[in-house]
GROMACS .gro file of C-alpha atoms in nm:
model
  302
    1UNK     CA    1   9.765   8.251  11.368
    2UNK     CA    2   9.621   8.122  11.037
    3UNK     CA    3   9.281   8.123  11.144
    4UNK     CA    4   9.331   8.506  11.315
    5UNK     CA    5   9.490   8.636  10.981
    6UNK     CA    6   9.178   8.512  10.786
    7UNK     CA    7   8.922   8.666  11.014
    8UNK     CA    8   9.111   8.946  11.044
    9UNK     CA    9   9.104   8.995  10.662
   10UNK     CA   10   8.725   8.879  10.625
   11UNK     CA   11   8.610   9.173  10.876
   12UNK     CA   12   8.879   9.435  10.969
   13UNK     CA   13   8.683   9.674  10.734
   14UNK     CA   14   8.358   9.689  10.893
   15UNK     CA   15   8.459   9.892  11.181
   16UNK     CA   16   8.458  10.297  11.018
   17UNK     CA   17   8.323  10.595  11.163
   18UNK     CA   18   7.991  10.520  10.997
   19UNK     CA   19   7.959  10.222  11.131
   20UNK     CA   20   7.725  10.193  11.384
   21UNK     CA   21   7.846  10.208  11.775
   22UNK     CA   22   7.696   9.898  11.830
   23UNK     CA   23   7.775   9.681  11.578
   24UNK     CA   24   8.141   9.792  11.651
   25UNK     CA   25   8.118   9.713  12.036
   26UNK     CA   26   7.978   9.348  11.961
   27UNK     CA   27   8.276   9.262  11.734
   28UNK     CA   28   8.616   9.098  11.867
   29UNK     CA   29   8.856   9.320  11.996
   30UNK     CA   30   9.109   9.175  11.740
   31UNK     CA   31   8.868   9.267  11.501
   32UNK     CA   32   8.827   9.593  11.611
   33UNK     CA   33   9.200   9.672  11.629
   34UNK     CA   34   9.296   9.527  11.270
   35UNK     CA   35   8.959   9.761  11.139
   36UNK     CA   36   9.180  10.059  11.338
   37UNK     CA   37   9.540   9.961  11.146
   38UNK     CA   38   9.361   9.946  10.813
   39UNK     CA   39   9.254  10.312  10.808
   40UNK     CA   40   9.550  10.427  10.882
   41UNK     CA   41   9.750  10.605  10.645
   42UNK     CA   42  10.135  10.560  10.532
   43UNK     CA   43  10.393  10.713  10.779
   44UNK     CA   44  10.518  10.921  10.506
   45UNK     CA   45  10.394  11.242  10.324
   46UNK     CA   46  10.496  11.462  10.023
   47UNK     CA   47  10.391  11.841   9.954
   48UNK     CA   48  10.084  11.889   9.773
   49UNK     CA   49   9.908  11.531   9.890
   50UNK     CA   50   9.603  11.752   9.993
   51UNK     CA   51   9.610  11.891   9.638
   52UNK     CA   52   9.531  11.537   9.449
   53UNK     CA   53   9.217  11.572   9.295
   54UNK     CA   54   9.054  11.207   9.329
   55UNK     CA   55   8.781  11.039   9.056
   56UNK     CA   56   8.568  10.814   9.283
   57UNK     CA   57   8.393  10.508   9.193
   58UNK     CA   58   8.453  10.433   8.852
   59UNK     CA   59   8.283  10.104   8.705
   60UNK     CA   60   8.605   9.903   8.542
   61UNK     CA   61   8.438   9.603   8.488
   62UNK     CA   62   8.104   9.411   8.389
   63UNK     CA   63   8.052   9.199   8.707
   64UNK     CA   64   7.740   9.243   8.875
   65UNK     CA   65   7.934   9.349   9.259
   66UNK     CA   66   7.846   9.705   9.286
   67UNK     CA   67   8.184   9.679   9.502
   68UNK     CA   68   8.426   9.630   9.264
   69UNK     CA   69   8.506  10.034   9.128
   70UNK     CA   70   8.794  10.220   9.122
   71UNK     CA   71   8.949  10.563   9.220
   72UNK     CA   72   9.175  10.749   9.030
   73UNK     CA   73   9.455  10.982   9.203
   74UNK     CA   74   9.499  11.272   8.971
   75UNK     CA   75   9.830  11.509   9.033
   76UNK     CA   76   9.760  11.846   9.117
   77UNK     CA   77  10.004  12.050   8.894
   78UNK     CA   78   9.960  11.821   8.569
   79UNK     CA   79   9.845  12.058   8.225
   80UNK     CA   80   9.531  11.970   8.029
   81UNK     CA   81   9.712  11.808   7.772
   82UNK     CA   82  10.008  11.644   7.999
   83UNK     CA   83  10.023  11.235   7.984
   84UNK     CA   84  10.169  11.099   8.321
   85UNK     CA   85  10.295  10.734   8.384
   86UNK     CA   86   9.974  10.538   8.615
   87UNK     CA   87  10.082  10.325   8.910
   88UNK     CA   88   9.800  10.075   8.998
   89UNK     CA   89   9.741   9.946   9.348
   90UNK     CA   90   9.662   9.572   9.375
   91UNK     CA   91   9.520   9.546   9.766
   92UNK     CA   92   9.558   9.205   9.939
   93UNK     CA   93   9.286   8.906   9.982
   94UNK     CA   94   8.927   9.018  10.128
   95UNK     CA   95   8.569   9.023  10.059
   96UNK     CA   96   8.478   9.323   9.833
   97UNK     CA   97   8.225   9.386  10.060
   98UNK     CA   98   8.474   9.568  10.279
   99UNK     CA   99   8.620   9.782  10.034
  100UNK     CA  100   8.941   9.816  10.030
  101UNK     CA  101   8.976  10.074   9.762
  102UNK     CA  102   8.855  10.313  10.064
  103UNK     CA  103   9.130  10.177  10.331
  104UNK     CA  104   9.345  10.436  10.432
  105UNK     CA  105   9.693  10.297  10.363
  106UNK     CA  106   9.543  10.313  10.026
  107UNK     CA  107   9.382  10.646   9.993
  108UNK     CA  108   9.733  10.812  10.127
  109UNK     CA  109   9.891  10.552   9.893
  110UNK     CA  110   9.683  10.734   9.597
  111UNK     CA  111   9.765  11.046   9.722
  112UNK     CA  112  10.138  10.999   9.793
  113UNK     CA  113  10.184  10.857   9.433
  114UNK     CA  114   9.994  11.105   9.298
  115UNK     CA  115  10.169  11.370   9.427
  116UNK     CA  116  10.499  11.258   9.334
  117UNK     CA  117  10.412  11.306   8.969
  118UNK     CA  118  10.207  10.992   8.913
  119UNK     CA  119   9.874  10.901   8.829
  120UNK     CA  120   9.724  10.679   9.085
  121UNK     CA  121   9.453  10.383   9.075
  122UNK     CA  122   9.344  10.170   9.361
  123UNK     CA  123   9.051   9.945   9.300
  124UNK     CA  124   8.853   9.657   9.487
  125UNK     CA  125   8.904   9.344   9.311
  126UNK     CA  126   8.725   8.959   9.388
  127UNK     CA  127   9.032   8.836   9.557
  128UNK     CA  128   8.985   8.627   9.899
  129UNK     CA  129   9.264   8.471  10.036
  130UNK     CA  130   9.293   8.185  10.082
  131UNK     CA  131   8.925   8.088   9.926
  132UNK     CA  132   8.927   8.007   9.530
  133UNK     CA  133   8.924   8.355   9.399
  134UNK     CA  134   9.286   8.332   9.163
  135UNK     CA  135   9.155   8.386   8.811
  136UNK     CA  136   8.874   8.568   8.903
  137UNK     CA  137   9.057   8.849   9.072
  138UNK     CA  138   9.281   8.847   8.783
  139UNK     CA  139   9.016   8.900   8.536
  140UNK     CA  140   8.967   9.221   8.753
  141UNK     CA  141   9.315   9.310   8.748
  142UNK     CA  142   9.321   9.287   8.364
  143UNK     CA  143   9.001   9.468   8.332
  144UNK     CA  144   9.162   9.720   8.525
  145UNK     CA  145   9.478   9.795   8.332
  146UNK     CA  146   9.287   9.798   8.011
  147UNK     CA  147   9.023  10.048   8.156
  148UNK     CA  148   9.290  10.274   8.263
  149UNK     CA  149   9.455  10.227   7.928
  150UNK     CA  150   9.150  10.308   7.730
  151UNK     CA  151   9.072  10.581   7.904
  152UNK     CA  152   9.402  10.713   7.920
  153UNK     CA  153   9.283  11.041   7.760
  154UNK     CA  154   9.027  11.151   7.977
  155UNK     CA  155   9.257  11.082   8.326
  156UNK     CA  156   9.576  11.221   8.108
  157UNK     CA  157   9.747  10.854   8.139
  158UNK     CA  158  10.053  10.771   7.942
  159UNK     CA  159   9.904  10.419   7.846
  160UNK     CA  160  10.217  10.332   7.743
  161UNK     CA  161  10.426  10.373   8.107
  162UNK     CA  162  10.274  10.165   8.395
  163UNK     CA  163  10.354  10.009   8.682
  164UNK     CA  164  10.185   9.782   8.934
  165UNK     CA  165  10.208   9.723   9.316
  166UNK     CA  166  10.085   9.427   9.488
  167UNK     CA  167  10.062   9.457   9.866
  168UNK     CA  168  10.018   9.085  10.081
  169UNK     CA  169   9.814   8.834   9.895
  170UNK     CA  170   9.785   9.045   9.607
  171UNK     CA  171  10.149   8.954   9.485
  172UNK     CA  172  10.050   8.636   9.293
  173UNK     CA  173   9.890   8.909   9.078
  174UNK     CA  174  10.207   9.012   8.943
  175UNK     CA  175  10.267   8.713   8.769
  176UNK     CA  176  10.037   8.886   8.495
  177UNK     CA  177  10.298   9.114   8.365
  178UNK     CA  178  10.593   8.855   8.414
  179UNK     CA  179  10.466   8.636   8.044
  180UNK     CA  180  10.598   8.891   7.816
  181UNK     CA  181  10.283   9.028   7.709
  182UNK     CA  182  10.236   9.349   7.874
  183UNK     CA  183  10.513   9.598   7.724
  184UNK     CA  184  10.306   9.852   7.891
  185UNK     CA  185  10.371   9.730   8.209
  186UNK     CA  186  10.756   9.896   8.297
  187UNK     CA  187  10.808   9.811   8.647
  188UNK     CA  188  10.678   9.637   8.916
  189UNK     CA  189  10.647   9.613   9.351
  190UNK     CA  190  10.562   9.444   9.603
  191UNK     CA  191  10.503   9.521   9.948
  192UNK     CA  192  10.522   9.196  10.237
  193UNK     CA  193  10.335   9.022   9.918
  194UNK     CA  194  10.318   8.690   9.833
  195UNK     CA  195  10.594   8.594   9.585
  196UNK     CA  196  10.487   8.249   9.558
  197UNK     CA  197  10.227   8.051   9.700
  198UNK     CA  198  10.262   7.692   9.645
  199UNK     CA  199  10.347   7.641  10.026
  200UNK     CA  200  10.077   7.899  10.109
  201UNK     CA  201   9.692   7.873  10.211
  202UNK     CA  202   9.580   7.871   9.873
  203UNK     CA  203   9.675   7.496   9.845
  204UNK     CA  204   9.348   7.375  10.017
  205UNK     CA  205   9.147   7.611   9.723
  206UNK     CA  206   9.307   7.614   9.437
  207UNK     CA  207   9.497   7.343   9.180
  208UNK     CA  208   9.877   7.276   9.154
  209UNK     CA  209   9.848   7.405   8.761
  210UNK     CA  210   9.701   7.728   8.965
  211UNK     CA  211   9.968   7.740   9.231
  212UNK     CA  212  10.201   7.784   8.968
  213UNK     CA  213  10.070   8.034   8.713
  214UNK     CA  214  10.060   8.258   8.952
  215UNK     CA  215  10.363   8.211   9.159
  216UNK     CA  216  10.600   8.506   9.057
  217UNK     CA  217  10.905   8.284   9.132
  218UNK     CA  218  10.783   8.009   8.821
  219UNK     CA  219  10.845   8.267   8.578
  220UNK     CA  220  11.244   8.290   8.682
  221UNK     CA  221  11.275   7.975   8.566
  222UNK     CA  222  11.030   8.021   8.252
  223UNK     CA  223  11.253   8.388   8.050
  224UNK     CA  224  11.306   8.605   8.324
  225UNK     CA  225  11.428   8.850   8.095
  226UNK     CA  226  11.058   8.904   8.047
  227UNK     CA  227  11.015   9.044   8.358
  228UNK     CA  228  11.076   9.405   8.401
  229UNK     CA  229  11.266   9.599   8.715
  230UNK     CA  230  11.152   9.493   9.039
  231UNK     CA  231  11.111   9.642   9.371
  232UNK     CA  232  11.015   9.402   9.670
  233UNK     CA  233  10.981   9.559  10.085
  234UNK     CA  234  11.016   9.300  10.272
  235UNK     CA  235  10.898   9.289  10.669
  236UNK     CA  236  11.128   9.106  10.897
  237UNK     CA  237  10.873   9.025  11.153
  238UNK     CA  238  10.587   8.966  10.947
  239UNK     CA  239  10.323   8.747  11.102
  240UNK     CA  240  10.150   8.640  10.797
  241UNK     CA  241  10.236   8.222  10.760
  242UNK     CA  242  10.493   8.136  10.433
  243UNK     CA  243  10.523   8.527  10.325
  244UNK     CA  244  10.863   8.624  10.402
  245UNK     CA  245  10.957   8.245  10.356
  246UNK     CA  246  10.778   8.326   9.975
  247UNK     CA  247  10.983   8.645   9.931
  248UNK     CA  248  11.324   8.519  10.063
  249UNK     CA  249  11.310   8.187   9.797
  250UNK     CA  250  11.225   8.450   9.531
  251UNK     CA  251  11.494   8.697   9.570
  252UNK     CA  252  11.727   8.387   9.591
  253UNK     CA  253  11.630   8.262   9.263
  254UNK     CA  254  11.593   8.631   9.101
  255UNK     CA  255  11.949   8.687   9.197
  256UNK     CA  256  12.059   8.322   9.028
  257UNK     CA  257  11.886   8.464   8.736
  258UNK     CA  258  12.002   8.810   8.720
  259UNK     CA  259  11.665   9.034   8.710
  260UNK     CA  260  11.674   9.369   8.766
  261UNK     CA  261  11.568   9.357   9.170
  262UNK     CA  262  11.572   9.618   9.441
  263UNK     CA  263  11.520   9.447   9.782
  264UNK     CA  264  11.460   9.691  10.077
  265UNK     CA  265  11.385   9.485  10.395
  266UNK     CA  266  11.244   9.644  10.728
  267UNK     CA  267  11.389   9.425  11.059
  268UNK     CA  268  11.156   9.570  11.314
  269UNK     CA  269  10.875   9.559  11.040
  270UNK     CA  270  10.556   9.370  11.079
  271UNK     CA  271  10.295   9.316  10.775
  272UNK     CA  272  10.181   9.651  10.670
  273UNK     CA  273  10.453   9.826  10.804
  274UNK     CA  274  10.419  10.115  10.607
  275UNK     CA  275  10.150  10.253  10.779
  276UNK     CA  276  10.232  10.027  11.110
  277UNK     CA  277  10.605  10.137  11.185
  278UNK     CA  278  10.590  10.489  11.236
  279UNK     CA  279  10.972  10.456  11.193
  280UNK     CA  280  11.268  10.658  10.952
  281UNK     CA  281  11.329  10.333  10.806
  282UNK     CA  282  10.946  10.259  10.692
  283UNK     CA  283  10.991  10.634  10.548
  284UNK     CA  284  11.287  10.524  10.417
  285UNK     CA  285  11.132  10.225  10.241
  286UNK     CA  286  10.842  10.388  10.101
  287UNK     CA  287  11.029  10.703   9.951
  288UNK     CA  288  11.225  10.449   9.768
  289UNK     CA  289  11.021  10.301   9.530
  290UNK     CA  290  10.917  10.633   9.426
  291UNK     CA  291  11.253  10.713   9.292
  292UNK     CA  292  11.251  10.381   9.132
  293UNK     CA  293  10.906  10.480   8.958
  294UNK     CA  294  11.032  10.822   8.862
  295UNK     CA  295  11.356  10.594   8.688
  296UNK     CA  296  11.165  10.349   8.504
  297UNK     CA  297  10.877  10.479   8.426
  298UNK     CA  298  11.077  10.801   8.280
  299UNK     CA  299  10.914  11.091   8.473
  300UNK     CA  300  11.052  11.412   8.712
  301UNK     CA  301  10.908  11.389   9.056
  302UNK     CA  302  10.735  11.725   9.184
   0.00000   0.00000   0.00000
């Protein structure tokens, strides 16, 4: 399973319609079939996604990989001079050369959010699970909250009302706005993502000191009034090794603590079950955290 999970997230994007018919027949059929679940989009819609007007490949950082850009989800019935809260998508572990900005359960993520009243942002970032890749894909995470904060004005951004969502491998990046240092940063979600990953892959790349600064569940026991409201989907069949084991030692130790958590968990669901369970719970699931945006980050949904 291990070894299927990493090839699956080293190639599942090279299978698109522009890919060429051959170089899709000579791949694995695994291959082939994660490439299909990746471009899918969420089993949920709002009014209006169709509407979203979408700023492609914006250059966020310095780094030399012409992969690593970013899309911006604009909402269709927001005035010239309106400032709306940003939601930022933080994709899972995978070669930028695949990018996963593009995926479709993150397109119709963008959309969906947008819609709803938000300003969206997905971006390709350097992280590769389970290769070394920690502090480099949270340079890109940083560079791209601060781009979307300085240009808050030109995408009408509230700089000031944020919130991130980590999907898979990505989740170790929330530990970034669990130190105390992001104000900006009002609530935060993850999706069958990583909520620590000292027992995880990442233990044959990266050091201990790593494990743990970016292992959510070390800053419960650090001020975990410092970390802001919460919203974690959980997948009760998820096939990915240590995740649900990661979430279900978290939301243990967030309850000892007393955060401010919202746990939604899926039984039937398998990783990526928002756009894998055509089901009324997934629907369920993924309408929720937009009412827990609209709460904390202070805005009306359209």
């Amino acid at each position: 399973m291990k070894n299927f999970v990493k090839l699956s997230l080293l190639l599942l994007a090279l299978i698109t319609p522009a890919a060429p018919t051959v170089a899709q027949n000579n791949l694995p059929p695994e291959v082939r079939e994660m490439a299909r679940k990746v471009m899918m989009p969420v089993v949920y819609e709002v009014p209006r996604m169709d509407k979203v007007k979408v700023v492609k490949n914006l250059k966020y950082t310095r780094t030399d990989d012409p992969n690593v850009l970013m899309d911006v989800y604009l909402p269709p019935d927001a005035a010239q001079s309106e400032k709306r809260p940003a939601v930022i998508l933080i994709h899972g572990g995978v070669n930028t050369q695949y990018t996963p900005k593009d995926w479709g359960i993150y397109t119709s993520w963008g959309r969906l959010i947008a819609a709803s009243g938000f300003v969206g942002v997905a971006f390709t970032h350097r992280l590769e699970y389970p290769n070394k890749s920690l502090e480099i894909a949270a340079q890109d995470v940083n560079a791209a909250i601060d781009y979307v904060r300085a240009n808050a004005g030109k995408y009408h951004v509230d700089r000031d009302r944020i919130c991130l969502i980590a999907y898979s491998a990505g989740g170790p990046m929330l530990s970034l706005a669990m130190r105390g240092d992001t104000p900006f940063v009002r609530c935060l979600m993850g999706f069958y993502a990583f909520m620590d990953i000292q027992q995880s892959d990442y233990r044959k790349t990266e050091t201990a000191d790593t494990l743990r600064a970016f292992s959510p569940i070390t800053y419960l026991q650090k001020d975990p009034s410092k970390i802001p409201p919460l919203f974690l989907a959980r997948a009760g069949r998820d096939e990915v090794p240590t995740m649900d084991d990661s979430i279900d030692r978290f939301v243990k130790d967030a309850l000892e603590n007393n955060i401010a958590l919202t746990l939604a968990n899926h039984p039937q669901g398998v990783h990526g079950f928002d756009n894998q369970n055509d089901d009324e719970r997934s629907r369920e699931i993924i309408r929720s955290p937009i009412a827990f945006m609209q709460i904390h980050l202070s805005v009306t949904g359209k």
